[in-house]
Amino acid sequence: CFLKRDNGSWTGALDELQEITEEAWRSKIYNKPGRPTVDRGHVHAKYSPALQQIRQPCTVNDLAGADLRATARGWATWKAGGLDGWSAQQFKELPEEHFDWLAQMLNAIEQEGDCEWPQTCVDGNMVMIPKASGAQDPLGQRPITLMSLAYRAWSTTRARQCAEWMRSWAPSFLTGGVPGRGPEDTWAPLAVRAEIARLEGSGLAGLSVDLYKYFDLVDPLMAVGFLEDLGLDERVSRGLRKMYAHHRRF
């Protein structure tokens, strides 16, 4: 990976790559001059009533070691690990009692009280993936945060257990991030319409809108609040809030 310095020269040194990338994202995205500050209270007051109208109850039980083990068993052996140093293969081969111990810790974190995530579980390794082949602009990279495998085992398991709840309120046209739905649910009907228009000689128009750096600018705690409005079990939202309270990216 190579990035261009301000003077036009190129560098592949890791420390410079990190410095160039952080400075570009900090000055041009996160702290861009003129960007308004999000008023969480105002946004919540505006959208919360509408979300609560489609609210559906979501209830999850205590995590069991078998739940976490099933999640890990489904991982590919080449799945990238996090800053905790564990590989997916090592995690998958842990004895059953280790998953039981992990479940006990995660259940305690989900409860009210002072039990927090261990820092190593909520530290993330941020890697930059080029959005297009050969992209060498810092803003042409897609930031991906690799969390610890322990956290991913928790989040993946809880997401699977909440899948039916998500489908209960998500509108049919929402096909991204909803279990059981995918991009084919969007492009397949569009492809059929295009083919019908071609055969009939009729017209077909469309509009594509891309919000610049949308997911990179989402307020995580505000998003969690919206999920709570929609009925997410407090155990899951509490685990998320505790994670974001101590989350660091490197």
Short mmCIF file of C-alpha atoms in Angstrom, two decimals:
data_model
loop_
_atom_site.label_atom_id
_atom_site.label_comp_id
_atom_site.label_asym_id
_atom_site.label_seq_id
_atom_site.Cartn_x
_atom_site.Cartn_y
_atom_site.Cartn_z
CA CYS A 1 0.00 0.00 0.00
CA PHE A 2 1.34 3.44 -0.94
CA LEU A 3 -0.05 6.91 -0.24
CA LYS A 4 0.99 10.29 -1.57
CA ARG A 5 2.59 12.86 0.72
CA ASP A 6 1.68 16.55 0.57
CA ASN A 7 4.83 17.21 -1.48
CA GLY A 8 3.73 14.73 -4.12
CA SER A 9 6.17 11.96 -3.23
CA TRP A 10 5.05 8.46 -2.23
CA THR A 11 5.48 6.49 0.97
CA GLY A 12 4.90 2.94 2.09
CA ALA A 13 6.21 3.39 5.63
CA LEU A 14 3.59 2.21 8.12
CA ASP A 15 4.00 5.14 10.52
CA GLU A 16 3.60 7.65 7.68
CA LEU A 17 0.65 5.76 6.21
CA GLN A 18 -1.10 5.98 9.57
CA GLU A 19 -0.25 9.66 10.05
CA ILE A 20 -1.39 10.67 6.54
CA THR A 21 -4.62 8.70 6.83
CA GLU A 22 -5.52 9.95 10.31
CA GLU A 23 -4.86 13.57 9.38
CA ALA A 24 -6.96 13.38 6.21
CA TRP A 25 -9.94 11.78 7.93
CA ARG A 26 -9.68 14.05 10.97
CA SER A 27 -9.48 17.33 9.04
CA LYS A 28 -11.71 16.55 6.05
CA ILE A 29 -14.34 14.21 7.51
CA TYR A 30 -14.72 14.07 11.29
CA ASN A 31 -13.68 17.66 12.05
CA LYS A 32 -14.49 19.26 8.70
CA PRO A 33 -14.90 23.03 9.13
CA GLY A 34 -18.55 24.02 9.13
CA ARG A 35 -19.86 20.57 9.94
CA PRO A 36 -22.75 21.03 12.39
CA THR A 37 -22.64 19.31 15.75
CA VAL A 38 -25.29 16.62 16.17
CA ASP A 39 -27.84 17.47 18.85
CA ARG A 40 -28.78 14.01 20.15
CA GLY A 41 -31.74 15.31 22.13
CA HIS A 42 -33.22 17.12 19.12
CA VAL A 43 -32.72 14.16 16.77
CA HIS A 44 -34.20 11.70 19.27
CA ALA A 45 -37.23 13.91 19.91
CA LYS A 46 -37.81 14.19 16.15
CA TYR A 47 -37.60 10.50 15.21
CA SER A 48 -38.32 8.54 18.39
CA PRO A 49 -42.16 8.86 18.20
CA ALA A 50 -42.21 7.39 14.68
CA LEU A 51 -39.94 4.50 15.66
CA GLN A 52 -42.00 3.70 18.72
CA GLN A 53 -45.10 3.34 16.53
CA ILE A 54 -43.54 0.27 14.88
CA ARG A 55 -41.90 -0.96 18.09
CA GLN A 56 -41.78 -4.72 18.55
CA PRO A 57 -40.67 -6.51 21.75
CA CYS A 58 -37.30 -8.24 21.63
CA THR A 59 -36.35 -10.63 24.43
CA VAL A 60 -33.17 -12.66 24.68
CA ASN A 61 -32.13 -15.24 27.25
CA ASP A 62 -28.84 -15.69 29.07
CA LEU A 63 -26.00 -16.56 26.75
CA ALA A 64 -24.81 -20.16 26.94
CA GLY A 65 -21.36 -21.41 26.08
CA ALA A 66 -22.93 -23.56 23.37
CA ASP A 67 -24.32 -20.41 21.68
CA LEU A 68 -20.86 -18.84 21.47
CA ARG A 69 -19.23 -22.08 20.41
CA ALA A 70 -21.73 -22.49 17.57
CA THR A 71 -20.89 -18.97 16.39
CA ALA A 72 -17.14 -19.64 16.46
CA ARG A 73 -17.55 -22.98 14.70
CA GLY A 74 -19.14 -21.12 11.79
CA TRP A 75 -16.09 -18.90 11.26
CA ALA A 76 -13.62 -19.55 8.48
CA THR A 77 -10.18 -20.50 9.78
CA TRP A 78 -8.67 -17.58 7.85
CA LYS A 79 -10.94 -15.04 9.59
CA ALA A 80 -8.78 -12.12 10.72
CA GLY A 81 -8.26 -11.73 14.45
CA GLY A 82 -8.09 -8.55 16.50
CA LEU A 83 -5.60 -6.87 18.81
CA ASP A 84 -6.11 -9.57 21.45
CA GLY A 85 -3.73 -11.82 19.51
CA TRP A 86 -6.11 -14.74 19.06
CA SER A 87 -6.51 -16.37 15.66
CA ALA A 88 -9.88 -17.71 14.54
CA GLN A 89 -8.45 -21.23 14.43
CA GLN A 90 -7.26 -20.98 18.05
CA PHE A 91 -10.61 -19.57 19.16
CA LYS A 92 -12.57 -22.31 17.39
CA GLU A 93 -10.54 -25.01 19.14
CA LEU A 94 -11.10 -23.75 22.70
CA PRO A 95 -12.52 -26.39 25.08
CA GLU A 96 -16.23 -26.19 25.83
CA GLU A 97 -15.68 -24.98 29.39
CA HIS A 98 -13.84 -21.90 28.08
CA PHE A 99 -16.94 -20.88 26.13
CA ASP A 100 -18.97 -21.43 29.31
CA TRP A 101 -16.65 -19.06 31.18
CA LEU A 102 -16.89 -16.49 28.39
CA ALA A 103 -20.69 -16.72 28.48
CA GLN A 104 -20.68 -16.07 32.24
CA MET A 105 -18.58 -12.94 31.73
CA LEU A 106 -20.76 -11.66 28.89
CA ASN A 107 -23.97 -12.23 30.86
CA ALA A 108 -22.50 -10.18 33.70
CA ILE A 109 -21.56 -7.36 31.32
CA GLU A 110 -25.12 -7.26 29.97
CA GLN A 111 -26.54 -6.71 33.45
CA GLU A 112 -26.86 -3.38 35.21
CA GLY A 113 -23.91 -2.65 37.43
CA ASP A 114 -20.19 -2.06 37.32
CA CYS A 115 -19.14 -5.11 35.29
CA GLU A 116 -17.51 -3.67 32.17
CA TRP A 117 -15.88 -5.09 29.07
CA PRO A 118 -12.19 -5.92 29.52
CA GLN A 119 -10.29 -3.25 27.61
CA THR A 120 -8.63 -5.79 25.32
CA CYS A 121 -12.07 -6.93 24.15
CA VAL A 122 -13.19 -3.48 23.00
CA ASP A 123 -9.94 -2.25 21.44
CA GLY A 124 -10.17 -2.38 17.65
CA ASN A 125 -7.58 -2.60 14.91
CA MET A 126 -8.53 -0.23 12.09
CA VAL A 127 -7.41 -1.28 8.63
CA MET A 128 -7.91 0.69 5.43
CA ILE A 129 -9.25 -1.22 2.42
CA PRO A 130 -9.05 0.54 -1.00
CA LYS A 131 -12.58 1.27 -2.28
CA ALA A 132 -11.30 0.88 -5.84
CA SER A 133 -8.33 -1.04 -7.17
CA GLY A 134 -5.18 1.03 -6.87
CA ALA A 135 -6.80 3.81 -4.80
CA GLN A 136 -4.00 5.82 -3.19
CA ASP A 137 -5.95 8.71 -1.70
CA PRO A 138 -6.48 8.44 2.10
CA LEU A 139 -10.17 9.23 1.59
CA GLY A 140 -10.37 6.57 -1.10
CA GLN A 141 -9.92 3.91 1.58
CA ARG A 142 -12.68 2.14 3.47
CA PRO A 143 -11.94 1.99 7.24
CA ILE A 144 -12.70 -1.42 8.74
CA THR A 145 -12.35 -1.96 12.49
CA LEU A 146 -11.41 -5.50 13.51
CA MET A 147 -12.65 -6.15 17.03
CA SER A 148 -11.52 -8.93 19.35
CA LEU A 149 -12.89 -12.39 18.62
CA ALA A 150 -14.56 -12.47 22.05
CA TYR A 151 -16.55 -9.34 21.19
CA ARG A 152 -17.39 -10.64 17.74
CA ALA A 153 -18.60 -13.92 19.22
CA TRP A 154 -20.97 -11.92 21.45
CA SER A 155 -22.20 -9.50 18.79
CA THR A 156 -22.67 -12.18 16.12
CA THR A 157 -24.57 -14.44 18.51
CA ARG A 158 -26.85 -11.68 19.72
CA ALA A 159 -27.48 -10.47 16.15
CA ARG A 160 -28.50 -14.00 15.16
CA GLN A 161 -30.84 -14.24 18.15
CA CYS A 162 -32.41 -10.87 17.26
CA ALA A 163 -32.85 -11.67 13.57
CA GLU A 164 -36.58 -12.37 13.75
CA TRP A 165 -37.12 -9.17 15.72
CA MET A 166 -35.29 -7.15 13.06
CA ARG A 167 -37.46 -8.62 10.30
CA SER A 168 -40.60 -7.77 12.29
CA TRP A 169 -40.12 -4.01 11.93
CA ALA A 170 -37.78 -3.55 8.97
CA PRO A 171 -39.76 -2.46 5.85
CA SER A 172 -39.58 -4.75 2.84
CA PHE A 173 -37.49 -2.28 0.84
CA LEU A 174 -34.77 -2.33 3.51
CA THR A 175 -32.55 -5.16 2.24
CA GLY A 176 -29.16 -4.29 3.74
CA GLY A 177 -28.14 -5.51 7.18
CA VAL A 178 -31.37 -7.48 7.69
CA PRO A 179 -30.91 -11.24 8.19
CA GLY A 180 -32.42 -13.24 5.36
CA ARG A 181 -32.25 -10.33 2.92
CA GLY A 182 -29.53 -9.24 0.55
CA PRO A 183 -28.65 -7.01 -2.42
CA GLU A 184 -30.28 -9.46 -4.82
CA ASP A 185 -33.64 -8.48 -3.30
CA THR A 186 -33.01 -4.99 -4.68
CA TRP A 187 -31.25 -5.56 -8.01
CA ALA A 188 -33.32 -8.56 -9.17
CA PRO A 189 -36.68 -6.66 -9.36
CA LEU A 190 -34.88 -3.73 -11.01
CA ALA A 191 -33.35 -6.07 -13.59
CA VAL A 192 -36.80 -7.51 -14.34
CA ARG A 193 -38.26 -4.03 -14.80
CA ALA A 194 -35.44 -3.09 -17.15
CA GLU A 195 -36.00 -6.24 -19.21
CA ILE A 196 -39.76 -5.62 -19.42
CA ALA A 197 -39.15 -2.03 -20.54
CA ARG A 198 -36.74 -3.26 -23.23
CA LEU A 199 -39.22 -5.85 -24.54
CA GLU A 200 -42.16 -3.43 -24.53
CA GLY A 201 -40.15 -0.51 -25.85
CA SER A 202 -41.26 1.61 -22.91
CA GLY A 203 -39.23 3.97 -20.79
CA LEU A 204 -37.55 3.33 -17.46
CA ALA A 205 -35.95 5.89 -15.17
CA GLY A 206 -34.17 5.65 -11.84
CA LEU A 207 -32.22 7.64 -9.30
CA SER A 208 -29.10 6.58 -7.43
CA VAL A 209 -28.14 8.51 -4.29
CA ASP A 210 -24.93 7.97 -2.35
CA LEU A 211 -24.49 9.76 0.97
CA TYR A 212 -20.80 10.65 1.31
CA LYS A 213 -19.05 8.77 4.14
CA TYR A 214 -22.47 8.00 5.62
CA PHE A 215 -21.62 5.10 7.92
CA ASP A 216 -18.37 6.73 9.03
CA LEU A 217 -20.35 9.67 10.43
CA VAL A 218 -23.14 7.76 12.18
CA ASP A 219 -23.35 8.49 15.91
CA PRO A 220 -23.19 4.97 17.44
CA LEU A 221 -24.92 5.84 20.71
CA MET A 222 -27.72 7.59 18.82
CA ALA A 223 -28.13 4.47 16.70
CA VAL A 224 -28.35 2.34 19.85
CA GLY A 225 -31.02 4.70 21.17
CA PHE A 226 -33.07 4.18 18.02
CA LEU A 227 -32.77 0.40 18.42
CA GLU A 228 -34.06 0.77 21.97
CA ASP A 229 -37.02 2.77 20.62
CA LEU A 230 -37.71 -0.14 18.28
CA GLY A 231 -37.76 -2.56 21.22
CA LEU A 232 -34.25 -4.03 21.44
CA ASP A 233 -33.73 -6.01 24.64
CA GLU A 234 -31.97 -3.91 27.27
CA ARG A 235 -29.38 -6.63 27.78
CA VAL A 236 -28.12 -6.23 24.23
CA SER A 237 -28.28 -2.43 24.17
CA ARG A 238 -26.51 -2.30 27.56
CA GLY A 239 -23.71 -4.47 26.17
CA LEU A 240 -23.38 -2.12 23.21
CA ARG A 241 -23.38 1.01 25.35
CA LYS A 242 -20.73 -0.41 27.66
CA MET A 243 -18.61 -1.33 24.66
CA TYR A 244 -18.77 2.16 23.12
CA ALA A 245 -18.00 3.74 26.50
CA HIS A 246 -14.48 2.25 26.37
CA HIS A 247 -13.97 1.52 22.67
CA ARG A 248 -10.63 2.58 21.18
CA ARG A 249 -9.35 2.19 17.62
CA PHE A 250 -5.72 1.87 16.61
#
